[in-house]
């Protein structure tokens, strides 16, 4: 056994290295013994980092550094870059030209697991091809008149008009903006424009999102929009679905029914909450789209990236910076907006002109409590963040410290339990499903971690204990009216996916039994018997990651008591952007300051490939 493997074993024992990363390093070391410890360390590193959401490892950032352990007694140090690269280039398990081998090394030092290199390369190639397709050939005067009709005077910002016009022109467009910036209403108006100036029927459009909850909200916005001025003639798209259901992903192997050989039939695909889409799912999605189809992505680039590997939306946005002068001039003519922002002389980047950024928030302006806090967090301004939360005039944002489990229990009793008691009372009384869902939508506890006293498991346990003490739920019973649950794994047969949320209510067809209700994109609910559910958990509290795509009247973010690698300004921003009216952060000022000062930047080569 090599000296490095012994040290990796200790790092694994201390939890600094995953089992799969350790065994992968051991395996590659056996496959190519001549490459020695430089190969083993590279294998362990890339496997560990991919499991943490990175697509690749940038070896120049890691060379000559201590890696993979927080134990001061261990010394796992990377070799110098030139030596490391030379060993890997000669290894029989590493390719530098794209053959099928376990590891792929790029000339600039990016090291990949083959699968992720292949996904990234395919996605970049597909997006570049789409971005180079010709713009929609329409009459600018007709579009200008349609814009005036769809955006009546006083409705919508200039950014929204530009974003809608750009999405009409371009075969690939991305609309990004913060919470309440009007991303979804902008794309509703874009659909109305395409129907008006391009004659596209309702069945030409498909609406999709990563989760059932997000898909249902997307459909809801479209349904409500037909009552808005300028949208009276909007024909509602017939299909709203999750991405997994749209692609027909198989339960057995995860392969989709729809791919390049069996493409989707839509002419326009609108995808909401794109920040939640990981690299593997995004490449399946774009490859299933026919070349003539238009792709419109919506999302907040400043939110946390997907749970799985990749930060696809952020990479695409970074690769699409700038706006060619000719396109900027055309957008100015059709929208009437003077000095369209982003124009870049001589910009030849393939994706330039595919990005629209919405600056204004309709949910709360920048001078509101949450708006000022969001700006401070995004900027990484620790002192301004603390000032926003400690300002006695700021009633919508609060920082509350706690000490250990007793402190958490006290805050939960004082500030949380009564809200959930109201939801349970509605469920017990047999209120309609939409009323119970609305009640739970008014409050949610968010956590940075899944485990620990300040994590999802600990908080859910404390809340249930208090609800049992107050008689709201029975002791020793797993299922009760009003129990909120979240799905933890995909079940393609049932059509339930990781992150879907439901509530247990009395089954109207079997009054003595419970069924779990899940909202559908159509606005209805489907019911599933509790015994048929895939892996699931109670969800009085949920991780910030799982909360993406949801909105709550009041959000409570519980921070851990000790520093953690998951803490970042993106996590804080994502949590606060879930809140519509009020946000509470429970934790110490020191931990919050640490989080705001750290950025969750994932290693990837997608932006590089797109440019």
XYZ file of C-alpha atoms in Angstrom:
611
model
C 0.000 0.000 0.000
C 1.430 3.393 -0.992
C 2.033 6.134 1.562
C -0.589 8.301 -0.111
C -3.271 5.589 0.048
C -2.618 5.282 3.794
C -3.096 9.016 4.200
C -6.220 8.989 2.022
C -7.590 6.219 4.221
C -7.138 8.431 7.289
C -8.763 11.386 5.493
C -11.662 9.113 4.621
C -11.980 8.040 8.262
C -12.202 11.678 9.346
C -14.874 12.418 6.753
C -12.675 14.616 4.535
C -12.795 12.111 1.657
C -15.774 10.119 0.427
C -15.745 6.336 0.120
C -16.212 6.491 -3.643
C -13.328 8.966 -4.086
C -11.021 6.757 -2.014
C -11.867 3.583 -3.930
C -11.636 5.380 -7.280
C -8.103 6.527 -6.430
C -7.201 3.012 -5.370
C -8.661 1.545 -8.580
C -6.813 3.886 -10.933
C -3.626 3.272 -9.000
C -3.997 -0.455 -9.691
C -4.869 0.115 -13.372
C -1.725 2.191 -13.919
C 0.863 1.500 -11.167
C 3.583 3.369 -13.099
C 1.795 6.724 -12.636
C 2.060 6.368 -8.854
C 0.778 8.815 -6.279
C 0.284 11.818 -8.636
C -2.403 9.819 -10.458
C -3.972 8.521 -7.236
C -4.199 12.041 -5.802
C -5.667 13.438 -9.023
C -8.261 10.646 -9.107
C -9.259 11.184 -5.466
C -9.448 14.944 -5.962
C -11.562 14.949 -9.111
C -13.967 12.342 -7.705
C -14.348 14.237 -4.426
C -14.876 17.599 -6.117
C -17.385 16.217 -8.608
C -19.353 14.807 -5.697
C -19.376 18.351 -4.261
C -20.897 19.851 -7.407
C -17.807 20.800 -9.422
C -17.590 19.602 -13.023
C -13.807 19.481 -13.067
C -10.661 20.256 -11.091
C -8.378 23.069 -12.179
C -4.947 21.611 -11.466
C -3.109 24.993 -11.526
C -5.240 26.004 -8.519
C -4.352 22.816 -6.634
C -0.655 22.247 -7.437
C 1.847 22.590 -4.574
C -0.997 22.824 -2.052
C -2.162 20.744 0.891
C -5.353 18.944 -0.145
C -8.241 16.749 0.981
C -7.791 16.922 4.734
C -8.441 19.208 7.674
C -6.214 17.092 9.962
C -3.011 18.926 10.825
C -1.171 15.608 11.269
C -1.736 14.616 7.636
C 0.277 16.012 4.770
C -1.451 15.248 1.475
C 0.316 17.721 -0.781
C -0.051 18.048 -4.543
C 3.094 17.939 -6.696
C 4.281 20.935 -8.746
C 2.040 21.612 -11.745
C 4.523 20.727 -14.495
C 5.431 17.429 -12.830
C 1.781 16.571 -12.153
C 0.676 17.307 -15.716
C 3.581 15.331 -17.191
C 2.695 12.208 -15.182
C -0.998 12.422 -16.071
C -0.344 12.956 -19.785
C 1.651 9.705 -19.898
C -0.871 7.657 -17.930
C -2.852 4.949 -19.711
C -6.026 5.903 -17.798
C -5.887 9.589 -18.834
C -6.721 10.983 -22.263
C -5.696 14.348 -23.642
C -7.513 13.934 -26.951
C -10.963 12.666 -26.003
C -10.662 8.876 -26.191
C -12.821 6.947 -23.754
C -10.718 6.742 -20.592
C -11.556 7.361 -16.920
C -9.934 10.831 -16.800
C -9.690 13.635 -19.351
C -6.980 16.310 -19.098
C -7.389 19.574 -20.988
C -4.294 21.556 -22.106
C -4.993 24.350 -19.594
C -4.978 21.888 -16.679
C -8.686 21.175 -16.249
C -9.128 17.533 -15.197
C -12.466 15.736 -15.644
C -14.137 12.433 -15.085
C -14.901 11.316 -18.656
C -18.683 11.474 -18.277
C -18.663 15.102 -17.149
C -16.165 16.136 -19.832
C -18.384 14.534 -22.451
C -21.537 16.205 -21.105
C -19.893 19.620 -20.959
C -18.463 19.323 -24.473
C -21.789 18.164 -25.955
C -23.767 20.893 -24.206
C -21.389 23.630 -25.345
C -21.451 22.379 -28.942
C -25.255 22.261 -28.998
C -25.669 25.740 -27.502
C -23.124 27.216 -29.916
C -24.944 25.716 -32.891
C -28.266 27.128 -31.660
C -26.781 30.568 -30.983
C -25.442 30.738 -34.563
C -28.805 29.978 -36.166
C -30.401 32.969 -37.947
C -32.729 35.228 -36.014
C -36.469 34.933 -36.625
C -37.319 36.679 -39.885
C -40.128 39.042 -38.936
C -41.147 42.565 -39.826
C -39.786 45.018 -37.274
C -42.754 47.346 -37.651
C -45.153 44.495 -36.951
C -43.167 43.540 -33.858
C -43.084 47.140 -32.667
C -46.878 47.376 -32.951
C -47.290 44.034 -31.168
C -44.996 45.209 -28.362
C -47.140 48.299 -27.877
C -50.234 46.104 -27.626
C -48.685 43.487 -25.315
C -46.993 46.090 -23.123
C -49.692 48.771 -22.709
C -48.530 52.135 -21.373
C -47.345 51.888 -17.791
C -47.044 48.091 -17.772
C -43.634 46.422 -17.712
C -40.173 47.923 -17.539
C -37.919 48.808 -20.465
C -35.757 45.800 -19.498
C -38.776 43.522 -19.869
C -39.644 44.927 -23.312
C -36.068 44.434 -24.501
C -35.978 40.891 -23.050
C -39.246 39.979 -24.782
C -38.107 41.373 -28.145
C -34.721 39.652 -27.865
C -36.440 36.322 -27.088
C -38.591 36.763 -30.176
C -35.549 37.378 -32.389
C -33.054 34.865 -31.023
C -33.203 31.041 -31.343
C -31.550 30.807 -27.901
C -32.313 33.326 -25.163
C -31.768 33.548 -21.432
C -33.800 35.865 -19.183
C -32.240 36.306 -15.763
C -33.114 38.523 -12.830
C -33.701 38.558 -9.106
C -36.860 37.616 -7.209
C -39.920 39.465 -8.428
C -38.111 40.945 -11.447
C -40.836 39.704 -13.790
C -39.032 36.851 -15.561
C -42.186 34.752 -15.896
C -44.530 37.583 -16.866
C -41.947 38.681 -19.449
C -41.952 35.250 -21.052
C -45.774 35.229 -21.005
C -45.670 38.410 -23.077
C -42.977 36.834 -25.293
C -45.332 33.936 -26.018
C -48.085 36.435 -26.866
C -45.693 38.234 -29.240
C -44.713 35.006 -31.022
C -48.382 34.128 -31.425
C -49.098 37.593 -32.835
C -46.158 38.175 -35.194
C -45.108 34.607 -36.084
C -48.519 32.950 -36.044
C -47.427 30.231 -33.646
C -50.412 28.266 -32.246
C -50.758 27.302 -28.590
C -49.610 23.741 -29.236
C -46.263 25.007 -30.558
C -45.219 25.930 -27.006
C -44.152 23.688 -24.148
C -43.560 24.963 -20.610
C -41.236 23.033 -18.316
C -39.442 23.298 -14.971
C -37.165 21.048 -12.907
C -39.761 20.257 -10.206
C -43.495 19.724 -10.071
C -43.866 22.709 -7.734
C -42.008 25.027 -10.113
C -43.971 23.713 -13.103
C -47.252 24.308 -11.263
C -46.234 27.898 -10.444
C -45.232 28.514 -14.066
C -48.622 27.280 -15.265
C -50.383 29.373 -12.611
C -48.699 32.572 -13.830
C -49.756 31.838 -17.413
C -53.359 31.139 -16.386
C -53.558 34.337 -14.319
C -51.974 36.410 -17.091
C -54.932 36.139 -19.476
C -56.721 38.699 -17.300
C -53.919 41.272 -17.667
C -54.169 44.228 -20.068
C -52.570 43.444 -23.412
C -52.850 39.675 -22.986
C -56.548 39.215 -23.727
C -55.742 37.295 -26.937
C -53.124 35.024 -25.378
C -53.678 31.349 -26.174
C -52.453 29.303 -23.227
C -49.775 26.727 -24.106
C -51.305 23.289 -23.827
C -48.437 21.511 -22.095
C -46.758 22.317 -18.774
C -44.598 19.606 -17.262
C -41.460 18.694 -15.384
C -38.303 18.196 -17.420
C -38.089 14.534 -16.372
C -41.641 13.855 -17.541
C -41.119 15.863 -20.734
C -38.093 13.778 -21.680
C -39.677 10.503 -20.569
C -36.689 9.490 -18.462
C -36.687 5.753 -17.759
C -36.856 4.473 -14.193
C -34.345 1.687 -14.764
C -31.385 3.479 -16.330
C -32.191 7.204 -16.322
C -32.090 7.358 -20.128
C -34.680 9.555 -21.854
C -37.279 8.494 -24.402
C -36.681 11.765 -26.248
C -33.166 12.446 -27.530
C -31.493 13.538 -30.764
C -32.874 10.481 -32.581
C -36.385 10.908 -31.172
C -36.721 14.669 -30.595
C -39.484 16.638 -28.939
C -42.176 18.112 -31.167
C -42.438 21.621 -29.701
C -41.368 24.708 -31.646
C -40.690 26.784 -28.519
C -39.570 25.406 -25.155
C -39.737 27.681 -22.090
C -37.793 26.383 -19.081
C -38.246 28.088 -15.712
C -35.942 27.867 -12.655
C -33.002 26.987 -14.894
C -30.507 27.543 -12.054
C -31.716 24.225 -10.599
C -30.777 22.215 -13.702
C -27.562 20.205 -13.452
C -25.160 19.526 -16.296
C -26.377 15.991 -17.063
C -30.053 16.963 -17.241
C -29.393 20.080 -19.313
C -27.482 18.185 -21.993
C -30.318 15.638 -22.231
C -32.801 18.488 -22.583
C -31.062 20.440 -25.348
C -30.183 17.317 -27.330
C -33.861 16.308 -27.336
C -34.833 19.616 -28.959
C -34.986 19.747 -32.766
C -32.643 22.297 -34.322
C -35.500 24.542 -35.485
C -36.965 24.806 -31.965
C -36.425 27.940 -29.894
C -35.148 27.641 -26.331
C -35.945 30.256 -23.662
C -34.318 29.782 -20.256
C -35.508 31.665 -17.156
C -33.689 31.835 -13.836
C -31.789 33.811 -11.241
C -28.065 33.478 -11.905
C -27.242 34.575 -8.333
C -29.043 31.664 -6.674
C -27.427 28.447 -5.561
C -26.563 26.104 -8.396
C -28.120 22.644 -8.761
C -27.682 19.943 -6.141
C -25.885 17.802 -8.732
C -22.716 18.808 -10.589
C -22.557 22.026 -12.559
C -23.582 25.671 -12.452
C -25.056 25.656 -15.927
C -27.182 28.803 -15.852
C -24.381 30.926 -14.405
C -21.894 29.556 -16.948
C -24.268 30.283 -19.833
C -24.917 33.814 -18.554
C -21.181 34.472 -18.228
C -20.599 33.097 -21.714
C -23.360 35.283 -23.191
C -22.177 38.661 -21.896
C -22.397 41.585 -24.253
C -24.739 42.667 -27.008
C -23.678 43.210 -30.643
C -24.214 46.817 -31.710
C -26.431 45.891 -34.658
C -28.751 43.845 -32.438
C -28.803 46.594 -29.813
C -29.804 49.118 -32.464
C -32.569 46.835 -33.746
C -33.897 46.255 -30.229
C -33.907 50.020 -29.661
C -35.941 50.597 -32.829
C -38.630 47.990 -32.149
C -38.986 48.690 -28.402
C -38.504 52.447 -28.381
C -35.963 52.045 -25.577
C -33.120 54.505 -25.866
C -29.564 53.289 -25.288
C -30.236 49.553 -24.849
C -27.716 48.472 -22.219
C -24.986 45.931 -22.884
C -24.006 46.966 -26.416
C -20.403 45.919 -27.084
C -18.569 47.149 -30.193
C -17.157 44.305 -32.247
C -18.386 41.595 -29.863
C -18.106 38.325 -31.763
C -18.743 35.873 -28.918
C -21.209 33.270 -30.276
C -23.711 33.679 -27.427
C -23.470 37.485 -27.258
C -26.987 38.798 -27.733
C -28.676 35.810 -26.124
C -28.821 37.241 -22.580
C -31.383 39.650 -21.124
C -30.982 40.886 -17.544
C -33.990 42.241 -15.616
C -32.858 44.795 -13.050
C -36.030 45.944 -11.296
C -37.995 43.953 -8.726
C -41.792 44.108 -8.634
C -41.929 42.122 -5.416
C -39.835 44.580 -3.423
C -37.754 47.519 -4.565
C -34.121 48.073 -3.727
C -34.990 50.438 -0.900
C -37.206 47.897 0.891
C -35.867 45.888 3.819
C -35.452 42.668 1.829
C -34.295 44.524 -1.290
C -31.488 46.320 0.560
C -30.475 43.090 2.283
C -30.390 41.230 -1.049
C -28.169 43.919 -2.585
C -25.770 43.801 0.365
C -25.510 40.002 0.284
C -24.986 39.907 -3.487
C -22.178 42.445 -3.147
C -20.560 40.463 -0.315
C -20.831 43.558 1.917
C -20.718 42.073 5.417
C -21.136 45.315 7.374
C -24.101 46.449 5.258
C -25.704 43.000 5.617
C -25.464 43.184 9.402
C -26.751 46.780 9.401
C -29.818 45.726 7.366
C -30.652 42.976 9.841
C -30.004 45.001 12.993
C -31.717 48.197 11.859
C -34.587 48.744 14.331
C -36.638 50.388 11.568
C -36.341 47.309 9.312
C -39.360 45.250 10.351
C -39.181 42.711 7.478
C -35.639 41.472 8.150
C -34.342 40.217 11.506
C -31.246 38.511 12.931
C -31.922 36.407 16.020
C -29.093 34.588 17.841
C -29.615 31.265 19.596
C -27.511 28.978 21.768
C -27.735 25.236 21.175
C -30.845 23.093 21.039
C -32.574 24.848 23.987
C -32.250 28.176 22.211
C -33.616 26.740 18.961
C -36.522 25.092 20.762
C -37.411 28.395 22.445
C -37.433 30.285 19.131
C -39.493 27.563 17.451
C -42.107 27.716 20.216
C -42.223 31.502 20.164
C -42.170 32.138 16.425
C -42.989 29.003 14.402
C -45.225 26.430 16.048
C -48.390 28.544 16.081
C -48.165 29.088 12.313
C -47.925 25.376 11.579
C -50.707 24.699 14.114
C -53.071 26.763 11.961
C -52.205 24.651 8.896
C -52.793 21.408 10.796
C -56.113 22.703 12.135
C -57.288 23.398 8.579
C -56.280 19.891 7.490
C -58.001 18.254 10.477
C -61.158 20.273 9.779
C -61.249 18.969 6.206
C -60.482 22.283 4.461
C -59.975 22.121 0.680
C -56.482 21.151 -0.422
C -55.722 24.568 -1.904
C -56.434 26.258 1.458
C -54.037 23.949 3.295
C -51.342 24.476 0.658
C -51.839 28.250 0.865
C -51.424 28.105 4.638
C -48.156 26.181 4.402
C -47.042 28.668 1.752
C -47.104 31.442 4.344
C -44.240 30.032 6.431
C -41.228 27.771 5.984
C -38.054 27.071 7.950
C -34.928 26.767 5.788
C -31.650 25.147 6.838
C -28.122 25.069 5.475
C -27.640 21.377 6.371
C -29.707 18.220 6.328
C -28.372 16.798 9.606
C -27.499 18.142 13.049
C -29.540 20.079 15.594
C -29.677 23.117 13.296
C -30.252 20.989 10.185
C -33.453 19.749 8.603
C -33.624 16.544 10.665
C -33.069 18.346 13.982
C -35.499 21.192 13.291
C -38.244 18.877 11.993
C -37.869 16.741 15.108
C -38.113 19.763 17.444
C -41.173 21.133 15.621
C -42.970 17.787 15.723
C -42.184 17.427 19.438
C -43.788 20.780 20.152
C -46.806 20.007 17.953
C -47.284 16.748 19.858
C -47.104 18.632 23.187
C -49.804 21.058 22.029
C -52.010 18.222 20.788
C -51.862 19.178 17.116
C -50.477 15.817 16.001
C -50.741 12.409 17.722
C -47.695 10.833 19.330
C -46.270 7.662 17.786
C -48.129 8.053 14.481
C -46.259 8.458 11.188
C -49.152 9.783 9.124
C -51.656 12.407 10.209
C -53.836 15.020 8.441
C -51.699 17.985 7.456
C -48.315 16.255 7.480
C -46.164 18.042 4.859
C -43.704 15.809 3.009
C -40.955 16.228 0.432
C -39.860 13.554 -2.052
C -36.165 12.634 -1.777
C -35.679 10.406 -4.823
C -37.090 10.137 -8.332
C -39.845 7.614 -9.035
C -40.467 7.695 -12.766
C -43.333 5.222 -12.616
C -45.290 7.375 -10.161
C -44.154 10.621 -11.764
C -42.774 11.917 -8.458
C -39.373 13.569 -8.392
C -36.773 14.735 -5.934
C -38.001 18.007 -4.399
C -41.738 17.531 -5.041
C -43.791 18.546 -1.998
C -47.142 17.157 -0.874
C -49.504 17.221 2.094
C -51.355 14.306 3.707
C -55.112 14.932 3.759
C -58.224 12.839 4.175
C -58.917 10.928 0.962
C -62.404 11.952 -0.281
C -62.822 8.554 -1.936
C -61.870 6.712 1.274
C -62.911 8.954 4.189
C -61.251 6.809 6.827
C -57.832 6.968 5.118
C -55.239 9.539 4.139
C -53.802 10.357 0.737
C -50.855 12.597 -0.075
C -51.834 15.479 -2.355
C -49.336 16.832 -4.890
C -50.033 20.007 -6.922
C -50.047 19.557 -10.679
C -49.088 22.054 -13.396
C -52.739 22.064 -14.498
C -53.748 23.553 -11.136
C -55.329 20.319 -9.911
C -53.980 17.797 -7.390
C -53.058 14.166 -7.734
C -53.273 11.811 -4.787
C -50.899 9.015 -3.863
C -51.385 6.480 -1.092
C -48.668 7.036 1.560
C -47.415 3.468 1.283
C -46.538 3.949 -2.388
C -44.330 7.008 -1.915
C -40.623 6.778 -2.747
C -38.100 8.008 -0.147
C -39.563 11.049 1.564
C -39.345 13.170 4.696
C -41.403 15.563 6.781
C -40.903 19.126 5.585
C -41.726 21.697 8.236
C -38.071 22.545 7.590
C -36.185 22.026 4.339
C -32.730 22.761 2.972
C -32.184 26.012 1.110
C -31.306 23.940 -1.967
C -34.667 22.174 -1.903
C -36.520 25.479 -1.449
C -35.557 26.763 -4.891
C -38.588 27.305 -7.070
C -40.789 28.071 -4.055
C -42.024 31.266 -2.406
C -43.134 31.709 1.196
C -44.765 34.671 2.853
C -42.262 34.447 5.687
C -38.991 32.515 5.577
C -36.786 31.587 8.514
C -33.162 30.655 7.786
C -31.413 28.654 10.526
C -27.623 28.903 10.354
C -25.320 26.310 11.950
C -23.421 27.235 15.106
C -20.044 26.406 13.559
C -18.382 27.285 10.236
C -19.316 25.005 7.337
C -18.160 24.605 3.718
C -21.753 24.983 2.486
C -22.075 28.527 3.826
C -21.902 31.145 1.084
C -23.485 34.392 -0.006
C -25.382 32.411 -2.668
C -26.995 30.301 0.072
C -28.018 33.405 2.044
C -29.302 35.128 -1.098
C -31.304 32.075 -2.184
C -32.916 31.820 1.253
C -33.851 35.486 1.446
C -35.197 35.460 -2.112
C -37.731 32.795 -1.057
C -39.361 35.347 1.268
C -42.179 37.512 -0.068
C -42.913 39.647 3.003
C -40.478 38.862 5.815
C -37.206 37.073 6.523
C -35.667 35.964 9.811
C -32.115 34.672 10.103
C -31.378 32.644 13.229
C -27.718 32.420 14.091
C -24.667 34.346 15.161
C -23.353 37.472 13.522
C -19.969 35.774 13.058
C -21.395 32.816 11.134
C -23.530 35.089 8.962
C -20.497 37.288 8.220
C -18.497 34.220 7.215
C -21.251 33.086 4.847
C -21.615 36.477 3.149
C -17.836 36.746 2.668
C -17.644 33.388 0.834
C -18.707 32.655 -2.739
C -19.857 29.231 -3.940
C -17.994 29.157 -7.230
C -18.006 25.788 -8.968
C -15.190 24.704 -11.245
C -16.340 24.215 -14.809
C -15.106 24.688 -18.351
C -18.500 25.464 -19.893
C -18.047 29.242 -19.933
C -14.629 28.798 -21.550
C -16.089 26.551 -24.255
C -18.939 28.985 -24.963
C -16.518 31.852 -25.510
